[in-house]
Amino acid sequence: MPNNITDLFNIKYPIIQAGMVWNSGWRLASASSNSGILGLIGAGSMYPEVLREHIQKCKKATDKPFGVNVPMLYPNIQEIMDIIVDEGVKIVFTSAGNPKTWTKWLQDKGIIVVHVVSSLKFALKAQDAGVDAIVAEGFEAGGHNGRDETTTLALIPIVKEQIKIPLIAAGGIATGKAMLATMILGANGVQIGSRFVASVESSAHQNFKQVVVDAKEGDTQLTLKELAPVRLIKNKFYNDIQNLYKMAPTIEQLKELLGRARAKKGMFEGDLENGELEIGQISGLIHDIKPVAKIVEDIIAEFNLSKLDINKLVF
């Protein structure tokens, strides 16, 4: 299914595996790329030299294109970018920062730059910064999210109406039907995160993968908007946050409760009580842990069948 996204990244299908902290190591990225989509290593949870190791292992595990997702709010950003260039990575997805900071610097070195946004305002800023494509991520998404709470169904056509560069939809997408729906709304491709958390190759702890599979509709909630909005599975840590909110906490009190390494504790180490368990609303539709190749195969098969079903609809 060639289009401007498959052409941009030189991939078979217009699907990007999201670069998620503590979930998207070299195994997930290489398996995704080997399946015909674009795999991303999530640099947000990696020290610079750990990122270098993952890039090198990914290059050995696939001869297909892959990229690195870089949240720009993390420290050591210059060192991270230097490693990406040194290792010959040709695709970078940036997020959580001003796209003007790094876009031209990366592009001057022959790197394709995509920026992740949660609103039309930031989509236009990214386009003005000269990025090659935009990921517009709706409120349904897991992890850190936009404050405006615009859903994917509304966000994609709103952004599409005013931008001229390729658009990738994200947030609440885990199936071929959702992929088709967002492309009908104007997206040229999709970025999928939560579905790949529950994959064999994900670097997430098995405890976290099982919680994702067991999650039902309503089991996640966006919280901590005063710091950085994040969608979490409701567990003891989430309940501690809600109890603190009853006391009208200060920013400092929220930061103290959050502490350090909460996401690592939950998603990577498997502490289901005290860890941050970041996942999207679509987790309620994820019922098993499968190899990446099977996930991609199922999504594409459903996408193609759904296109045929559209022609059978009676209005």
mmCIF file of C-alpha atoms in Angstrom:
data_model
loop_
_atom_site.group_PDB
_atom_site.id
_atom_site.type_symbol
_atom_site.label_atom_id
_atom_site.label_comp_id
_atom_site.label_asym_id
_atom_site.label_seq_id
_atom_site.Cartn_x
_atom_site.Cartn_y
_atom_site.Cartn_z
ATOM 1 C CA MET A 1 0.000 0.000 0.000
ATOM 2 C CA PRO A 2 2.455 2.641 -1.186
ATOM 3 C CA ASN A 3 1.843 6.295 -0.296
ATOM 4 C CA ASN A 4 3.849 9.302 0.847
ATOM 5 C CA ILE A 5 4.570 7.711 4.251
ATOM 6 C CA THR A 6 5.863 4.431 2.837
ATOM 7 C CA ASP A 7 7.907 6.434 0.336
ATOM 8 C CA LEU A 8 9.294 8.755 3.025
ATOM 9 C CA PHE A 9 10.537 5.916 5.220
ATOM 10 C CA ASN A 10 11.046 3.238 2.531
ATOM 11 C CA ILE A 11 8.720 0.788 4.279
ATOM 12 C CA LYS A 12 6.029 -1.612 3.069
ATOM 13 C CA TYR A 13 3.097 -0.490 5.227
ATOM 14 C CA PRO A 14 2.291 3.054 6.489
ATOM 15 C CA ILE A 15 2.568 2.037 10.134
ATOM 16 C CA ILE A 16 5.026 3.289 12.748
ATOM 17 C CA GLN A 17 5.708 1.396 15.958
ATOM 18 C CA ALA A 18 5.834 4.112 18.596
ATOM 19 C CA GLY A 19 9.066 4.750 20.475
ATOM 20 C CA MET A 20 7.810 4.242 24.024
ATOM 21 C CA VAL A 21 9.921 4.545 27.153
ATOM 22 C CA TRP A 22 10.825 1.197 28.752
ATOM 23 C CA ASN A 23 8.973 -0.697 26.022
ATOM 24 C CA SER A 24 10.755 0.057 22.754
ATOM 25 C CA GLY A 25 14.206 -1.450 22.803
ATOM 26 C CA TRP A 26 16.128 -2.854 19.843
ATOM 27 C CA ARG A 27 14.198 -6.146 19.826
ATOM 28 C CA LEU A 28 10.844 -4.436 19.318
ATOM 29 C CA ALA A 29 12.221 -1.923 16.817
ATOM 30 C CA SER A 30 14.000 -4.528 14.689
ATOM 31 C CA ALA A 31 11.042 -6.924 14.753
ATOM 32 C CA SER A 32 8.761 -4.088 13.666
ATOM 33 C CA SER A 33 11.033 -3.060 10.804
ATOM 34 C CA ASN A 34 11.422 -6.677 9.718
ATOM 35 C CA SER A 35 7.615 -6.880 9.548
ATOM 36 C CA GLY A 36 7.396 -4.118 6.951
ATOM 37 C CA ILE A 37 6.634 -1.155 9.202
ATOM 38 C CA LEU A 38 8.906 1.458 10.773
ATOM 39 C CA GLY A 39 10.366 0.431 14.106
ATOM 40 C CA LEU A 40 11.431 3.083 16.612
ATOM 41 C CA ILE A 41 13.820 2.795 19.535
ATOM 42 C CA GLY A 42 12.559 4.804 22.509
ATOM 43 C CA ALA A 43 15.502 6.941 23.631
ATOM 44 C CA GLY A 44 13.578 8.555 26.487
ATOM 45 C CA SER A 45 14.402 5.759 28.927
ATOM 46 C CA MET A 46 18.032 5.295 27.862
ATOM 47 C CA TYR A 47 21.312 6.830 28.944
ATOM 48 C CA PRO A 48 23.322 7.865 25.885
ATOM 49 C CA GLU A 49 25.614 4.825 25.822
ATOM 50 C CA VAL A 50 22.650 2.495 26.354
ATOM 51 C CA LEU A 51 21.014 4.093 23.328
ATOM 52 C CA ARG A 52 24.185 3.508 21.313
ATOM 53 C CA GLU A 53 24.113 -0.172 22.276
ATOM 54 C CA HIS A 54 20.466 -0.505 21.219
ATOM 55 C CA ILE A 55 21.112 1.192 17.883
ATOM 56 C CA GLN A 56 24.064 -1.094 17.169
ATOM 57 C CA LYS A 57 22.071 -4.213 18.073
ATOM 58 C CA CYS A 58 19.138 -3.032 15.965
ATOM 59 C CA LYS A 59 21.413 -2.566 12.943
ATOM 60 C CA LYS A 60 22.591 -6.156 13.337
ATOM 61 C CA ALA A 61 19.025 -7.472 13.711
ATOM 62 C CA THR A 62 17.497 -5.769 10.650
ATOM 63 C CA ASP A 63 18.572 -4.432 7.290
ATOM 64 C CA LYS A 64 15.355 -2.414 7.072
ATOM 65 C CA PRO A 65 14.905 1.262 8.018
ATOM 66 C CA PHE A 66 14.369 2.084 11.685
ATOM 67 C CA GLY A 67 14.441 5.273 13.701
ATOM 68 C CA VAL A 68 14.831 6.727 17.186
ATOM 69 C CA ASN A 69 12.207 8.625 19.177
ATOM 70 C CA VAL A 70 13.748 11.456 21.218
ATOM 71 C CA PRO A 71 11.707 13.326 23.864
ATOM 72 C CA MET A 72 13.508 16.667 23.944
ATOM 73 C CA LEU A 73 12.781 17.369 27.606
ATOM 74 C CA TYR A 74 15.368 14.817 28.751
ATOM 75 C CA PRO A 75 18.942 15.738 29.725
ATOM 76 C CA ASN A 76 21.995 14.793 27.630
ATOM 77 C CA ILE A 77 20.088 15.732 24.487
ATOM 78 C CA GLN A 78 23.195 16.874 22.595
ATOM 79 C CA GLU A 79 24.988 13.631 23.398
ATOM 80 C CA ILE A 80 21.948 11.632 22.313
ATOM 81 C CA MET A 81 21.738 13.470 18.997
ATOM 82 C CA ASP A 82 25.477 13.046 18.415
ATOM 83 C CA ILE A 83 25.168 9.301 18.935
ATOM 84 C CA ILE A 84 22.259 9.126 16.493
ATOM 85 C CA VAL A 85 24.391 10.845 13.865
ATOM 86 C CA ASP A 86 27.510 8.794 14.678
ATOM 87 C CA GLU A 87 25.585 5.536 14.325
ATOM 88 C CA GLY A 88 24.048 6.514 10.992
ATOM 89 C CA VAL A 89 20.391 6.552 12.044
ATOM 90 C CA LYS A 90 18.411 8.202 9.257
ATOM 91 C CA ILE A 91 15.026 8.778 10.926
ATOM 92 C CA VAL A 92 14.306 10.704 14.138
ATOM 93 C CA PHE A 93 10.941 11.342 15.775
ATOM 94 C CA THR A 94 11.072 14.266 18.209
ATOM 95 C CA SER A 95 8.550 15.139 20.900
ATOM 96 C CA ALA A 96 8.043 17.171 24.083
ATOM 97 C CA GLY A 97 9.880 20.266 22.939
ATOM 98 C CA ASN A 98 10.328 22.947 20.300
ATOM 99 C CA PRO A 99 10.856 21.313 16.882
ATOM 100 C CA LYS A 100 12.916 24.292 15.702
ATOM 101 C CA THR A 101 15.653 23.344 18.154
ATOM 102 C CA TRP A 102 16.839 20.238 16.301
ATOM 103 C CA THR A 103 15.030 19.886 12.968
ATOM 104 C CA LYS A 104 17.451 21.740 10.705
ATOM 105 C CA TRP A 105 20.491 20.414 12.584
ATOM 106 C CA LEU A 106 19.324 16.845 11.934
ATOM 107 C CA GLN A 107 18.165 17.451 8.378
ATOM 108 C CA ASP A 108 21.521 19.010 7.483
ATOM 109 C CA LYS A 109 22.997 15.624 8.338
ATOM 110 C CA GLY A 110 20.621 13.781 6.026
ATOM 111 C CA ILE A 111 18.142 12.710 8.711
ATOM 112 C CA ILE A 112 14.356 12.635 8.233
ATOM 113 C CA VAL A 113 12.622 14.452 11.101
ATOM 114 C CA VAL A 114 9.081 13.822 12.320
ATOM 115 C CA HIS A 115 7.566 15.707 15.251
ATOM 116 C CA VAL A 116 4.798 14.480 17.573
ATOM 117 C CA VAL A 117 2.044 16.967 18.480
ATOM 118 C CA SER A 118 -1.279 16.954 20.303
ATOM 119 C CA SER A 119 -2.925 20.030 18.791
ATOM 120 C CA LEU A 120 -3.291 22.065 15.620
ATOM 121 C CA LYS A 121 -1.289 24.904 17.207
ATOM 122 C CA PHE A 122 1.755 22.694 17.641
ATOM 123 C CA ALA A 123 1.230 20.991 14.279
ATOM 124 C CA LEU A 124 1.517 24.363 12.553
ATOM 125 C CA LYS A 125 4.628 25.195 14.574
ATOM 126 C CA ALA A 126 6.182 21.886 13.550
ATOM 127 C CA GLN A 127 5.355 22.515 9.901
ATOM 128 C CA ASP A 128 6.879 25.991 10.149
ATOM 129 C CA ALA A 129 10.001 24.406 11.654
ATOM 130 C CA GLY A 130 10.392 22.382 8.467
ATOM 131 C CA VAL A 131 9.762 18.852 9.728
ATOM 132 C CA ASP A 132 9.222 16.147 7.121
ATOM 133 C CA ALA A 133 6.013 14.811 8.680
ATOM 134 C CA ILE A 134 3.817 15.197 11.746
ATOM 135 C CA VAL A 135 2.363 12.682 14.190
ATOM 136 C CA ALA A 136 -0.921 14.054 15.567
ATOM 137 C CA GLU A 137 -1.690 12.170 18.774
ATOM 138 C CA GLY A 138 -5.150 12.170 20.293
ATOM 139 C CA PHE A 139 -6.210 12.228 23.936
ATOM 140 C CA GLU A 140 -6.734 8.447 23.922
ATOM 141 C CA ALA A 141 -2.998 7.769 23.766
ATOM 142 C CA GLY A 142 -0.977 6.309 26.596
ATOM 143 C CA GLY A 143 1.963 7.941 28.311
ATOM 144 C CA HIS A 144 2.481 11.695 28.208
ATOM 145 C CA ASN A 145 -0.319 13.462 26.442
ATOM 146 C CA GLY A 146 -1.676 16.857 25.427
ATOM 147 C CA ARG A 147 -3.481 19.147 27.842
ATOM 148 C CA ASP A 148 -6.302 19.979 25.432
ATOM 149 C CA GLU A 149 -7.825 16.479 25.525
ATOM 150 C CA THR A 150 -8.661 16.510 21.815
ATOM 151 C CA THR A 151 -9.608 13.036 20.647
ATOM 152 C CA THR A 152 -8.052 11.432 17.586
ATOM 153 C CA LEU A 153 -11.385 11.474 15.750
ATOM 154 C CA ALA A 154 -11.479 15.270 16.021
ATOM 155 C CA LEU A 155 -7.751 16.019 15.879
ATOM 156 C CA ILE A 156 -6.870 14.333 12.580
ATOM 157 C CA PRO A 157 -9.301 16.210 10.296
ATOM 158 C CA ILE A 158 -8.630 19.483 12.138
ATOM 159 C CA VAL A 159 -4.890 19.158 11.556
ATOM 160 C CA LYS A 160 -5.264 17.773 8.037
ATOM 161 C CA GLU A 161 -7.297 20.799 6.996
ATOM 162 C CA GLN A 162 -4.393 23.173 7.638
ATOM 163 C CA ILE A 163 -1.133 21.343 7.009
ATOM 164 C CA LYS A 164 0.514 20.386 3.740
ATOM 165 C CA ILE A 165 3.060 17.787 4.879
ATOM 166 C CA PRO A 166 2.406 14.069 5.543
ATOM 167 C CA LEU A 167 0.229 13.359 8.580
ATOM 168 C CA ILE A 168 0.467 10.305 10.836
ATOM 169 C CA ALA A 169 -2.399 9.553 13.234
ATOM 170 C CA ALA A 170 -1.810 8.255 16.761
ATOM 171 C CA GLY A 171 -3.886 7.620 19.848
ATOM 172 C CA GLY A 172 -6.401 4.792 20.212
ATOM 173 C CA ILE A 173 -5.199 2.848 17.171
ATOM 174 C CA ALA A 174 -4.549 -0.869 17.528
ATOM 175 C CA THR A 175 -6.533 -2.480 14.721
ATOM 176 C CA GLY A 176 -6.860 -2.412 10.968
ATOM 177 C CA LYS A 177 -10.305 -0.847 11.277
ATOM 178 C CA ALA A 178 -8.941 2.044 13.331
ATOM 179 C CA MET A 179 -6.103 2.455 10.860
ATOM 180 C CA LEU A 180 -8.573 2.690 7.981
ATOM 181 C CA ALA A 181 -10.811 5.109 9.898
ATOM 182 C CA THR A 182 -8.010 7.559 10.601
ATOM 183 C CA MET A 183 -6.792 7.369 7.016
ATOM 184 C CA ILE A 184 -10.311 8.137 5.777
ATOM 185 C CA LEU A 185 -10.204 11.178 8.075
ATOM 186 C CA GLY A 186 -7.048 12.366 6.346
ATOM 187 C CA ALA A 187 -4.061 10.618 7.876
ATOM 188 C CA ASN A 188 -1.455 9.175 5.540
ATOM 189 C CA GLY A 189 -0.380 6.547 8.058
ATOM 190 C CA VAL A 190 -0.633 5.570 11.717
ATOM 191 C CA GLN A 191 1.598 5.312 14.761
ATOM 192 C CA ILE A 192 0.711 2.484 17.117
ATOM 193 C CA GLY A 193 1.969 2.172 20.677
ATOM 194 C CA SER A 194 -0.152 0.214 23.165
ATOM 195 C CA ARG A 195 -0.712 -2.787 20.878
ATOM 196 C CA PHE A 196 3.067 -3.244 20.600
ATOM 197 C CA VAL A 197 3.544 -3.035 24.364
ATOM 198 C CA ALA A 198 1.698 -6.354 24.526
ATOM 199 C CA SER A 199 4.095 -8.042 22.116
ATOM 200 C CA VAL A 200 6.644 -10.775 22.664
ATOM 201 C CA GLU A 201 9.486 -8.458 21.634
ATOM 202 C CA SER A 202 8.517 -5.498 23.821
ATOM 203 C CA SER A 203 11.063 -4.771 26.558
ATOM 204 C CA ALA A 204 8.245 -4.210 29.061
ATOM 205 C CA HIS A 205 8.107 -6.481 32.102
ATOM 206 C CA GLN A 206 5.813 -9.480 31.719
ATOM 207 C CA ASN A 207 3.747 -8.241 34.685
ATOM 208 C CA PHE A 208 3.020 -4.989 32.851
ATOM 209 C CA LYS A 209 2.195 -6.765 29.598
ATOM 210 C CA GLN A 210 -0.336 -8.909 31.453
ATOM 211 C CA VAL A 211 -1.936 -5.868 33.099
ATOM 212 C CA VAL A 212 -2.384 -4.353 29.634
ATOM 213 C CA VAL A 213 -4.066 -7.542 28.419
ATOM 214 C CA ASP A 214 -6.312 -7.615 31.493
ATOM 215 C CA ALA A 215 -7.279 -3.927 31.268
ATOM 216 C CA LYS A 216 -10.893 -3.045 30.608
ATOM 217 C CA GLU A 217 -12.542 0.101 29.279
ATOM 218 C CA GLY A 218 -12.247 2.819 31.912
ATOM 219 C CA ASP A 219 -9.144 1.364 33.572
ATOM 220 C CA THR A 220 -6.927 4.266 32.461
ATOM 221 C CA GLN A 221 -7.031 7.947 33.314
ATOM 222 C CA LEU A 222 -5.139 11.105 32.346
ATOM 223 C CA THR A 223 -3.627 12.729 35.426
ATOM 224 C CA LEU A 224 -0.800 14.947 36.725
ATOM 225 C CA LYS A 225 -1.694 17.760 34.332
ATOM 226 C CA GLU A 226 0.119 20.268 36.529
ATOM 227 C CA LEU A 227 3.412 18.476 35.799
ATOM 228 C CA ALA A 228 3.112 16.673 32.452
ATOM 229 C CA PRO A 229 -0.222 15.017 31.609
ATOM 230 C CA VAL A 230 0.132 11.242 31.596
ATOM 231 C CA ARG A 231 -2.370 8.441 31.018
ATOM 232 C CA LEU A 232 -2.013 5.686 33.604
ATOM 233 C CA ILE A 233 -3.636 2.406 34.512
ATOM 234 C CA LYS A 234 -5.429 2.835 37.819
ATOM 235 C CA ASN A 235 -3.300 1.152 40.480
ATOM 236 C CA LYS A 236 -2.120 2.002 44.000
ATOM 237 C CA PHE A 237 0.160 4.777 42.740
ATOM 238 C CA TYR A 238 -2.690 6.283 40.716
ATOM 239 C CA ASN A 239 -4.956 6.127 43.789
ATOM 240 C CA ASP A 240 -2.248 7.829 45.857
ATOM 241 C CA ILE A 241 -2.278 10.674 43.330
ATOM 242 C CA GLN A 242 -6.043 11.035 43.559
ATOM 243 C CA ASN A 243 -5.953 11.044 47.359
ATOM 244 C CA LEU A 244 -3.317 13.773 47.283
ATOM 245 C CA TYR A 245 -5.484 15.848 44.926
ATOM 246 C CA LYS A 246 -8.204 15.887 47.602
ATOM 247 C CA MET A 247 -5.802 17.990 49.695
ATOM 248 C CA ALA A 248 -5.298 20.645 46.948
ATOM 249 C CA PRO A 249 -1.581 19.843 46.663
ATOM 250 C CA THR A 250 1.157 22.189 45.522
ATOM 251 C CA ILE A 251 3.316 21.413 42.498
ATOM 252 C CA GLU A 252 6.120 20.515 44.893
ATOM 253 C CA GLN A 253 3.927 17.976 46.699
ATOM 254 C CA LEU A 254 2.960 16.347 43.408
ATOM 255 C CA LYS A 255 6.612 16.159 42.385
ATOM 256 C CA GLU A 256 7.501 14.642 45.742
ATOM 257 C CA LEU A 257 4.874 11.925 45.329
ATOM 258 C CA LEU A 258 5.972 11.220 41.773
ATOM 259 C CA GLY A 259 9.596 10.933 42.819
ATOM 260 C CA ARG A 260 12.055 9.389 40.372
ATOM 261 C CA ALA A 261 11.996 6.322 38.145
ATOM 262 C CA ARG A 262 8.263 5.618 38.606
ATOM 263 C CA ALA A 263 7.870 4.599 34.966
ATOM 264 C CA LYS A 264 10.871 2.280 35.135
ATOM 265 C CA LYS A 265 9.554 0.755 38.351
ATOM 266 C CA GLY A 266 6.187 -0.027 36.795
ATOM 267 C CA MET A 267 6.756 -0.847 33.131
ATOM 268 C CA PHE A 268 10.298 -2.241 33.167
ATOM 269 C CA GLU A 269 10.599 -3.737 36.644
ATOM 270 C CA GLY A 270 6.989 -4.901 36.949
ATOM 271 C CA ASP A 271 5.988 -3.202 40.207
ATOM 272 C CA LEU A 272 2.236 -3.061 39.614
ATOM 273 C CA GLU A 273 1.455 -1.281 42.866
ATOM 274 C CA ASN A 274 3.945 1.563 43.099
ATOM 275 C CA GLY A 275 4.994 2.014 39.486
ATOM 276 C CA GLU A 276 3.727 4.280 36.715
ATOM 277 C CA LEU A 277 1.793 2.060 34.288
ATOM 278 C CA GLU A 278 1.470 4.116 31.103
ATOM 279 C CA ILE A 279 -0.918 2.762 28.462
ATOM 280 C CA GLY A 280 -3.636 4.008 26.138
ATOM 281 C CA GLN A 281 -7.408 3.672 26.346
ATOM 282 C CA ILE A 282 -7.286 1.079 23.563
ATOM 283 C CA SER A 283 -5.793 -1.373 26.062
ATOM 284 C CA GLY A 284 -9.388 -2.439 26.676
ATOM 285 C CA LEU A 285 -9.310 -3.988 23.195
ATOM 286 C CA ILE A 286 -5.966 -5.789 23.608
ATOM 287 C CA HIS A 287 -6.514 -9.355 24.732
ATOM 288 C CA ASP A 288 -3.270 -11.221 24.080
ATOM 289 C CA ILE A 289 0.493 -11.006 23.803
ATOM 290 C CA LYS A 290 1.673 -11.853 20.294
ATOM 291 C CA PRO A 291 4.821 -11.596 18.195
ATOM 292 C CA VAL A 292 5.164 -8.316 16.328
ATOM 293 C CA ALA A 293 4.977 -10.067 12.956
ATOM 294 C CA LYS A 294 1.576 -11.524 13.857
ATOM 295 C CA ILE A 295 0.297 -8.166 15.141
ATOM 296 C CA VAL A 296 1.244 -6.467 11.877
ATOM 297 C CA GLU A 297 -0.196 -9.317 9.803
ATOM 298 C CA ASP A 298 -3.522 -9.076 11.653
ATOM 299 C CA ILE A 299 -3.708 -5.289 11.332
ATOM 300 C CA ILE A 300 -3.063 -5.349 7.599
ATOM 301 C CA ALA A 301 -5.505 -8.213 7.010
ATOM 302 C CA GLU A 302 -8.250 -6.385 8.920
ATOM 303 C CA PHE A 303 -7.433 -3.131 7.115
ATOM 304 C CA ASN A 304 -7.852 -4.775 3.714
ATOM 305 C CA LEU A 305 -11.059 -6.585 4.698
ATOM 306 C CA SER A 306 -12.499 -3.377 6.114
ATOM 307 C CA LYS A 307 -11.912 -1.564 2.838
ATOM 308 C CA LEU A 308 -14.035 -4.216 1.124
ATOM 309 C CA ASP A 309 -16.714 -3.998 3.832
ATOM 310 C CA ILE A 310 -17.103 -0.259 3.271
ATOM 311 C CA ASN A 311 -18.394 -0.938 -0.203
ATOM 312 C CA LYS A 312 -21.116 -3.158 1.284
ATOM 313 C CA LEU A 313 -22.495 -0.547 3.654
ATOM 314 C CA VAL A 314 -26.041 0.587 3.031
ATOM 315 C CA PHE A 315 -26.904 4.200 3.886
#
